[in-house]
Structure formats: structure tokens, C-alpha cells
Amino acid sequence: MLMSFEGIDGCGKSTQIELLKEHLIRSGKKVEVFREPGGSAISEQIRTILLNTDDDIHPVAELLLFSAARAQLIAEKVEPALTEGYIVILDRFYDSTTAYQGFGRDSIELDYIASINAIASLGKIPDLTFYLKISWEESKKRTAHMQEDRMEKAGQEFFEKVIEGYNYLAKTEERFVEIDASQSINSIHETILMKIAAL
Ligand code: ADP
Ligand code: TYD
């Protein structure tokens, strides 16, 4: 089983993934969690290029770097884990590319992004995608104490477009489960557990 978590920075993905992982392990399941970009040695190196620089990166180069990191992670870690019967949870997957590089950066047409996403994910499609929906203002409050990476420096106008992208995906993708992420950590966790139980 493959699950992904999506939403803008600070929406609570890592918090919910940790709770879900603990719950699944307590129920006797084998669980692996990977974050994008990253999760493998090469993908972490690409992450450093993408996030820890102040240099300008062309929107198309950015799109292809996120995609390159993804292909390596899927081939090296995700496919073997799925084959061995692990539940794999992804902290971001190709929907981030649609929202950030497609809607946010307006890098290339959405149809092309969809093709690149299918190539970079080696055809893997999540069974469920949890979209933790939050406003830019709320996410700013939550991340105020953290250092901003290159993407987070992009500003409100960019993030409003990213949110528009996620809202579009929530309407068009059946696997999307939209959750109001301004709720308490516990009630979001309960909603996630109910959805998984219904699978
Ligand atoms: P993400 O992984 O999506 O960037 P995190 O899980 O790291 O988000 O959460 C960002 C910050 O917001 C953390 O300080 C976390 O404790 C806090 N947080 C997470 N979920 C909630 C929530 N439902 N309500 C209030 N604060 C939250
Ligand atoms: P990260 O710190 O892992 O995410 P978060 O702040 O949500 O915990 O940072 C990853 C950043 O990269 C985040 O700003 C989203 C962005 N991103 C893209 O723009 N496109 C992508 O395809 C992916 C996977 C991430």
C-alpha cells in the first residue's frame, strides 16, 4: 500500500505521518516513510541543490530536479519496500510537483507536468493521498520559528497559486482526501485512521 501526504509547508504532514506510522506499527504492520525531495543518498544531494541555495534555478530545471530525485527514490527505496510488503508513506509525492512547479511556478503546461510525473514516479500511483488544507497565513504562523528554505522564500502570491493547485487536484483526483488542517492534531489523526480503516 502506498500513501502520500500533501499540503503547503507547515500544514502538519510530518506530525501526522509520525502519528500514523506509530499507529500502524502498533497494529503489527511494516511501515517505511520517505520524504521528498530526498529519501536516498542521491535524492538528498539533489534536495540540497533545490532547497539550500539562494541561486536562481530556472523553473524547468527545478521541475526536472524534483523529478530526478523522485525517480531515484522510487527505484532505490519505494519499489523494493512495496515488494517486501511494507506500507509506504510518502511525505510529498508528484502532486507537489503539480501544485508547486505547475500552478506555483507556472513552469510548463499541466499536461506535460502530468507526463513527467508519470515518468518520474515509475508509474506508481498512491492508493490514498491526504491533503492537509491550510491557509498561507496559518502556515506562516506555524513555521515562523523555522528557517525558510529556497521554496518557502517564494512569498504569499506563489503559495496562493500552490493552494489553488492542491484544491484543483482535490476536485479531480479520487484518491485525494481533503482534511481541514486547522483542526487539532488529534482530530486530524482520527480522520486519517477512519479513512484508512474504510479502505
Ligand atoms: P509539515 O511537515 O507539513 O511542514 P509539521 O508537521 O512539521 O508540518 O508542522 C509544522 C508546525 O506546526 C510544527 O511546529 C507542528 O508542531 C505544528 N502543528 C502541526 N499540526 C498542527 C495542528 N493541527 N495544529 C497546530 N499546530 C500544528
Ligand atoms: P520540506 O521541508 O521537505 O517540506 P515541508 O516544508 O512541507 O516539510 O521541503 C520541500 C519543499 O520542496 C517544499 O517547499 C515543497 C517543495 N517541493 C516542490 O516544490 N516540488 C516537489 O515536487 C516537491 C516534492 C517538493
Short mmCIF file of C-alpha atoms and ligand atoms in Angstrom, two decimals:
data_model
loop_
_atom_site.label_atom_id
_atom_site.label_comp_id
_atom_site.label_asym_id
_atom_site.label_seq_id
_atom_site.Cartn_x
_atom_site.Cartn_y
_atom_site.Cartn_z
CA MET A 1 0.00 0.00 0.00
CA LEU A 2 1.27 3.43 -0.96
CA MET A 3 0.06 6.62 0.74
CA SER A 4 1.14 10.21 0.28
CA PHE A 5 0.71 13.37 2.31
CA GLU A 6 0.40 16.76 0.66
CA GLY A 7 -0.17 20.39 1.50
CA ILE A 8 1.78 23.61 1.80
CA ASP A 9 4.76 23.90 4.12
CA GLY A 10 3.80 23.73 7.80
CA CYS A 11 0.37 22.14 7.21
CA GLY A 12 1.25 19.29 9.62
CA LYS A 13 2.36 16.45 7.32
CA SER A 14 5.35 15.30 9.39
CA THR A 15 3.30 15.42 12.60
CA GLN A 16 0.51 13.29 11.12
CA ILE A 17 2.86 10.87 9.39
CA GLU A 18 4.66 10.19 12.66
CA LEU A 19 1.35 9.50 14.47
CA LEU A 20 0.11 7.27 11.67
CA LYS A 21 3.38 5.36 11.50
CA GLU A 22 3.28 4.68 15.25
CA HIS A 23 -0.33 3.52 15.00
CA LEU A 24 0.39 1.16 12.11
CA ILE A 25 3.46 -0.31 13.79
CA ARG A 26 1.44 -0.90 16.98
CA SER A 27 -1.06 -2.80 14.79
CA GLY A 28 1.76 -5.06 13.61
CA LYS A 29 2.31 -3.52 10.16
CA LYS A 30 5.65 -2.95 8.46
CA VAL A 31 6.00 0.75 7.61
CA GLU A 32 8.52 2.85 5.71
CA VAL A 33 8.40 6.64 5.45
CA PHE A 34 10.27 8.67 2.85
CA ARG A 35 10.36 12.41 2.32
CA GLU A 36 10.57 14.20 -0.99
CA PRO A 37 12.81 15.54 -2.23
CA GLY A 38 15.19 13.12 -0.54
CA GLY A 39 14.99 9.69 0.99
CA SER A 40 18.02 8.22 -0.79
CA ALA A 41 21.65 9.38 -0.91
CA ILE A 42 21.42 10.80 -4.43
CA SER A 43 17.97 12.31 -3.85
CA GLU A 44 19.25 14.03 -0.68
CA GLN A 45 22.07 15.57 -2.72
CA ILE A 46 19.51 16.88 -5.21
CA ARG A 47 17.47 18.19 -2.23
CA THR A 48 20.47 20.25 -1.16
CA ILE A 49 20.72 21.81 -4.62
CA LEU A 50 16.99 22.58 -4.66
CA LEU A 51 16.45 23.92 -1.15
CA ASN A 52 19.75 25.08 0.33
CA THR A 53 20.78 27.72 -2.16
CA ASP A 54 19.97 31.33 -2.87
CA ASP A 55 20.95 30.94 -6.53
CA ASP A 56 18.18 31.29 -9.11
CA ILE A 57 17.09 27.96 -10.59
CA HIS A 58 15.16 28.08 -13.86
CA PRO A 59 11.58 26.76 -13.37
CA VAL A 60 12.15 23.96 -15.90
CA ALA A 61 15.45 22.96 -14.24
CA GLU A 62 13.64 22.97 -10.88
CA LEU A 63 10.88 20.74 -12.25
CA LEU A 64 13.38 18.25 -13.66
CA LEU A 65 15.50 18.18 -10.49
CA PHE A 66 12.49 17.38 -8.28
CA SER A 67 11.57 14.70 -10.81
CA ALA A 68 15.09 13.25 -10.93
CA ALA A 69 15.16 12.99 -7.13
CA ARG A 70 11.80 11.20 -7.27
CA ALA A 71 12.82 8.60 -9.88
CA GLN A 72 15.89 7.66 -7.84
CA LEU A 73 13.88 7.36 -4.59
CA ILE A 74 11.19 5.21 -6.18
CA ALA A 75 13.66 2.86 -7.87
CA GLU A 76 16.06 2.56 -4.95
CA LYS A 77 13.72 2.55 -1.94
CA VAL A 78 9.98 2.60 -2.64
CA GLU A 79 9.66 -0.23 -5.16
CA PRO A 80 11.74 -2.69 -3.06
CA ALA A 81 9.79 -1.78 0.11
CA LEU A 82 6.43 -2.32 -1.61
CA THR A 83 7.66 -5.66 -2.96
CA GLU A 84 8.63 -6.69 0.58
CA GLY A 85 5.11 -5.91 1.84
CA TYR A 86 5.78 -2.60 3.58
CA ILE A 87 3.17 0.13 3.82
CA VAL A 88 4.99 3.09 2.27
CA ILE A 89 4.13 6.62 3.36
CA LEU A 90 5.48 9.48 1.28
CA ASP A 91 5.91 12.95 2.77
CA ARG A 92 5.11 14.62 -0.57
CA PHE A 93 4.94 12.95 -3.99
CA TYR A 94 4.22 14.10 -7.54
CA ASP A 95 1.16 16.14 -6.54
CA SER A 96 3.68 18.57 -5.00
CA THR A 97 5.17 18.98 -8.48
CA THR A 98 1.76 19.73 -9.98
CA ALA A 99 0.98 22.24 -7.23
CA TYR A 100 4.40 23.93 -6.84
CA GLN A 101 6.00 23.68 -10.31
CA GLY A 102 2.73 23.57 -12.27
CA PHE A 103 0.46 26.07 -10.52
CA GLY A 104 3.01 27.93 -8.36
CA ARG A 105 5.83 28.43 -10.86
CA ASP A 106 3.72 28.05 -13.99
CA SER A 107 6.81 26.31 -15.44
CA ILE A 108 5.24 24.30 -18.30
CA GLU A 109 1.75 23.18 -19.34
CA LEU A 110 -0.06 20.90 -16.89
CA ASP A 111 -0.35 18.11 -19.47
CA TYR A 112 3.43 17.96 -19.77
CA ILE A 113 3.79 18.02 -15.98
CA ALA A 114 1.41 15.06 -15.77
CA SER A 115 3.60 13.14 -18.24
CA ILE A 116 6.81 13.99 -16.39
CA ASN A 117 5.14 12.96 -13.10
CA ALA A 118 4.15 9.59 -14.55
CA ILE A 119 7.70 9.03 -15.83
CA ALA A 120 9.43 10.16 -12.63
CA SER A 121 7.20 8.08 -10.35
CA LEU A 122 7.90 4.99 -12.47
CA GLY A 123 4.14 4.59 -12.86
CA LYS A 124 3.46 4.38 -9.12
CA ILE A 125 0.13 5.92 -8.04
CA PRO A 126 -0.80 6.36 -4.36
CA ASP A 127 -3.80 4.40 -3.07
CA LEU A 128 -4.65 7.41 -0.89
CA THR A 129 -3.40 10.97 -0.75
CA PHE A 130 -4.09 13.03 2.36
CA TYR A 131 -4.28 16.72 1.56
CA LEU A 132 -3.92 18.80 4.72
CA LYS A 133 -5.56 22.05 3.74
CA ILE A 134 -4.44 25.20 5.50
CA SER A 135 -4.26 28.92 4.67
CA TRP A 136 -0.96 30.63 3.92
CA GLU A 137 -1.43 32.85 6.98
CA GLU A 138 -1.85 29.84 9.29
CA SER A 139 1.14 28.04 7.80
CA LYS A 140 3.26 31.17 8.26
CA LYS A 141 2.32 31.28 11.94
CA ARG A 142 3.29 27.65 12.39
CA THR A 143 6.64 27.94 10.64
CA ALA A 144 7.62 31.39 11.96
CA HIS A 145 10.27 29.88 14.24
CA MET A 146 11.89 27.87 11.41
CA GLN A 147 14.48 28.95 8.88
CA GLU A 148 12.97 29.38 5.41
CA ASP A 149 14.35 27.26 2.56
CA ARG A 150 14.53 28.46 -1.05
CA MET A 151 10.94 27.42 -1.84
CA GLU A 152 9.49 28.93 1.33
CA LYS A 153 11.01 32.31 0.47
CA ALA A 154 8.73 32.49 -2.59
CA GLY A 155 6.04 34.56 -0.78
CA GLN A 156 2.26 34.73 -0.48
CA GLU A 157 1.33 35.17 -4.15
CA PHE A 158 3.24 31.99 -5.04
CA PHE A 159 1.68 29.98 -2.19
CA GLU A 160 -1.86 31.11 -3.06
CA LYS A 161 -1.29 29.57 -6.51
CA VAL A 162 0.09 26.38 -4.92
CA ILE A 163 -3.07 26.16 -2.77
CA GLU A 164 -5.17 26.65 -5.90
CA GLY A 165 -3.27 23.72 -7.42
CA TYR A 166 -3.98 21.45 -4.49
CA ASN A 167 -7.66 22.46 -4.49
CA TYR A 168 -7.82 21.57 -8.19
CA LEU A 169 -6.27 18.15 -7.50
CA ALA A 170 -8.69 17.55 -4.62
CA LYS A 171 -11.57 18.09 -7.05
CA THR A 172 -10.18 15.98 -9.87
CA GLU A 173 -8.34 13.09 -8.17
CA GLU A 174 -10.50 10.45 -6.50
CA ARG A 175 -7.63 9.25 -4.29
CA PHE A 176 -7.46 12.71 -2.63
CA VAL A 177 -8.78 13.01 0.92
CA GLU A 178 -9.07 16.68 1.82
CA ILE A 179 -8.79 17.44 5.54
CA ASP A 180 -9.20 20.79 7.25
CA ALA A 181 -5.72 21.05 8.77
CA SER A 182 -6.64 23.91 11.11
CA GLN A 183 -8.26 21.30 13.39
CA SER A 184 -6.44 19.80 16.36
CA ILE A 185 -3.65 17.31 15.77
CA ASN A 186 -5.76 14.56 17.33
CA SER A 187 -8.93 15.10 15.32
CA ILE A 188 -6.92 15.12 12.08
CA HIS A 189 -5.27 11.86 13.16
CA GLU A 190 -8.69 10.29 13.87
CA THR A 191 -9.98 11.32 10.42
CA ILE A 192 -6.94 9.73 8.79
CA LEU A 193 -7.42 6.48 10.73
CA MET A 194 -11.10 6.34 9.71
CA LYS A 195 -10.21 6.74 6.05
CA ILE A 196 -7.61 4.01 6.20
CA ALA A 197 -9.97 1.64 8.00
CA ALA A 198 -12.52 2.17 5.21
CA LEU A 199 -10.06 1.07 2.50
P1 ADP B 1 4.96 19.93 7.67
O1 ADP B 1 5.68 18.62 7.80
O2 ADP B 1 3.74 19.84 6.82
O3 ADP B 1 5.88 21.05 7.25
P2 ADP B 1 4.86 19.88 10.58
O4 ADP B 1 4.19 18.60 10.95
O5 ADP B 1 6.34 19.96 10.71
O6 ADP B 1 4.41 20.34 9.11
O7 ADP B 1 4.16 21.02 11.45
C1 ADP B 1 4.62 22.38 11.40
C2 ADP B 1 4.43 23.01 12.81
O8 ADP B 1 3.04 23.09 13.11
C3 ADP B 1 5.06 22.19 13.94
O9 ADP B 1 5.57 23.08 14.91
C4 ADP B 1 3.87 21.38 14.49
O10 ADP B 1 4.04 21.06 15.85
C5 ADP B 1 2.71 22.34 14.27
N1 ADP B 1 1.43 21.64 14.01
C6 ADP B 1 1.25 20.52 13.28
N2 ADP B 1 -0.07 20.19 13.23
C7 ADP B 1 -0.74 21.15 13.92
C8 ADP B 1 -2.14 21.39 14.21
N3 ADP B 1 -3.10 20.58 13.76
N4 ADP B 1 -2.44 22.48 14.95
C9 ADP B 1 -1.49 23.32 15.39
N5 ADP B 1 -0.15 23.16 15.14
C10 ADP B 1 0.22 22.10 14.41
P1 TYD B 2 10.26 20.14 3.04
O1 TYD B 2 10.97 20.87 4.13
O2 TYD B 2 10.57 18.71 2.86
O3 TYD B 2 8.67 20.24 3.13
P2 TYD B 2 7.79 20.82 4.28
O4 TYD B 2 8.24 22.25 4.48
O5 TYD B 2 6.40 20.71 3.77
O6 TYD B 2 8.04 19.97 5.49
O7 TYD B 2 10.54 20.99 1.75
C1 TYD B 2 10.26 20.57 0.49
C2 TYD B 2 9.97 21.81 -0.34
O8 TYD B 2 10.05 21.47 -1.73
C3 TYD B 2 8.57 22.36 -0.08
O9 TYD B 2 8.61 23.78 -0.11
C4 TYD B 2 7.79 21.87 -1.29
C5 TYD B 2 8.83 21.80 -2.37
N1 TYD B 2 8.55 20.79 -3.43
C6 TYD B 2 8.30 21.21 -4.72
O10 TYD B 2 8.29 22.42 -5.00
N2 TYD B 2 8.06 20.28 -5.70
C7 TYD B 2 8.09 18.93 -5.45
O11 TYD B 2 7.87 18.10 -6.36
C8 TYD B 2 8.36 18.51 -4.09
C9 TYD B 2 8.41 17.04 -3.77
C10 TYD B 2 8.60 19.46 -3.12
#
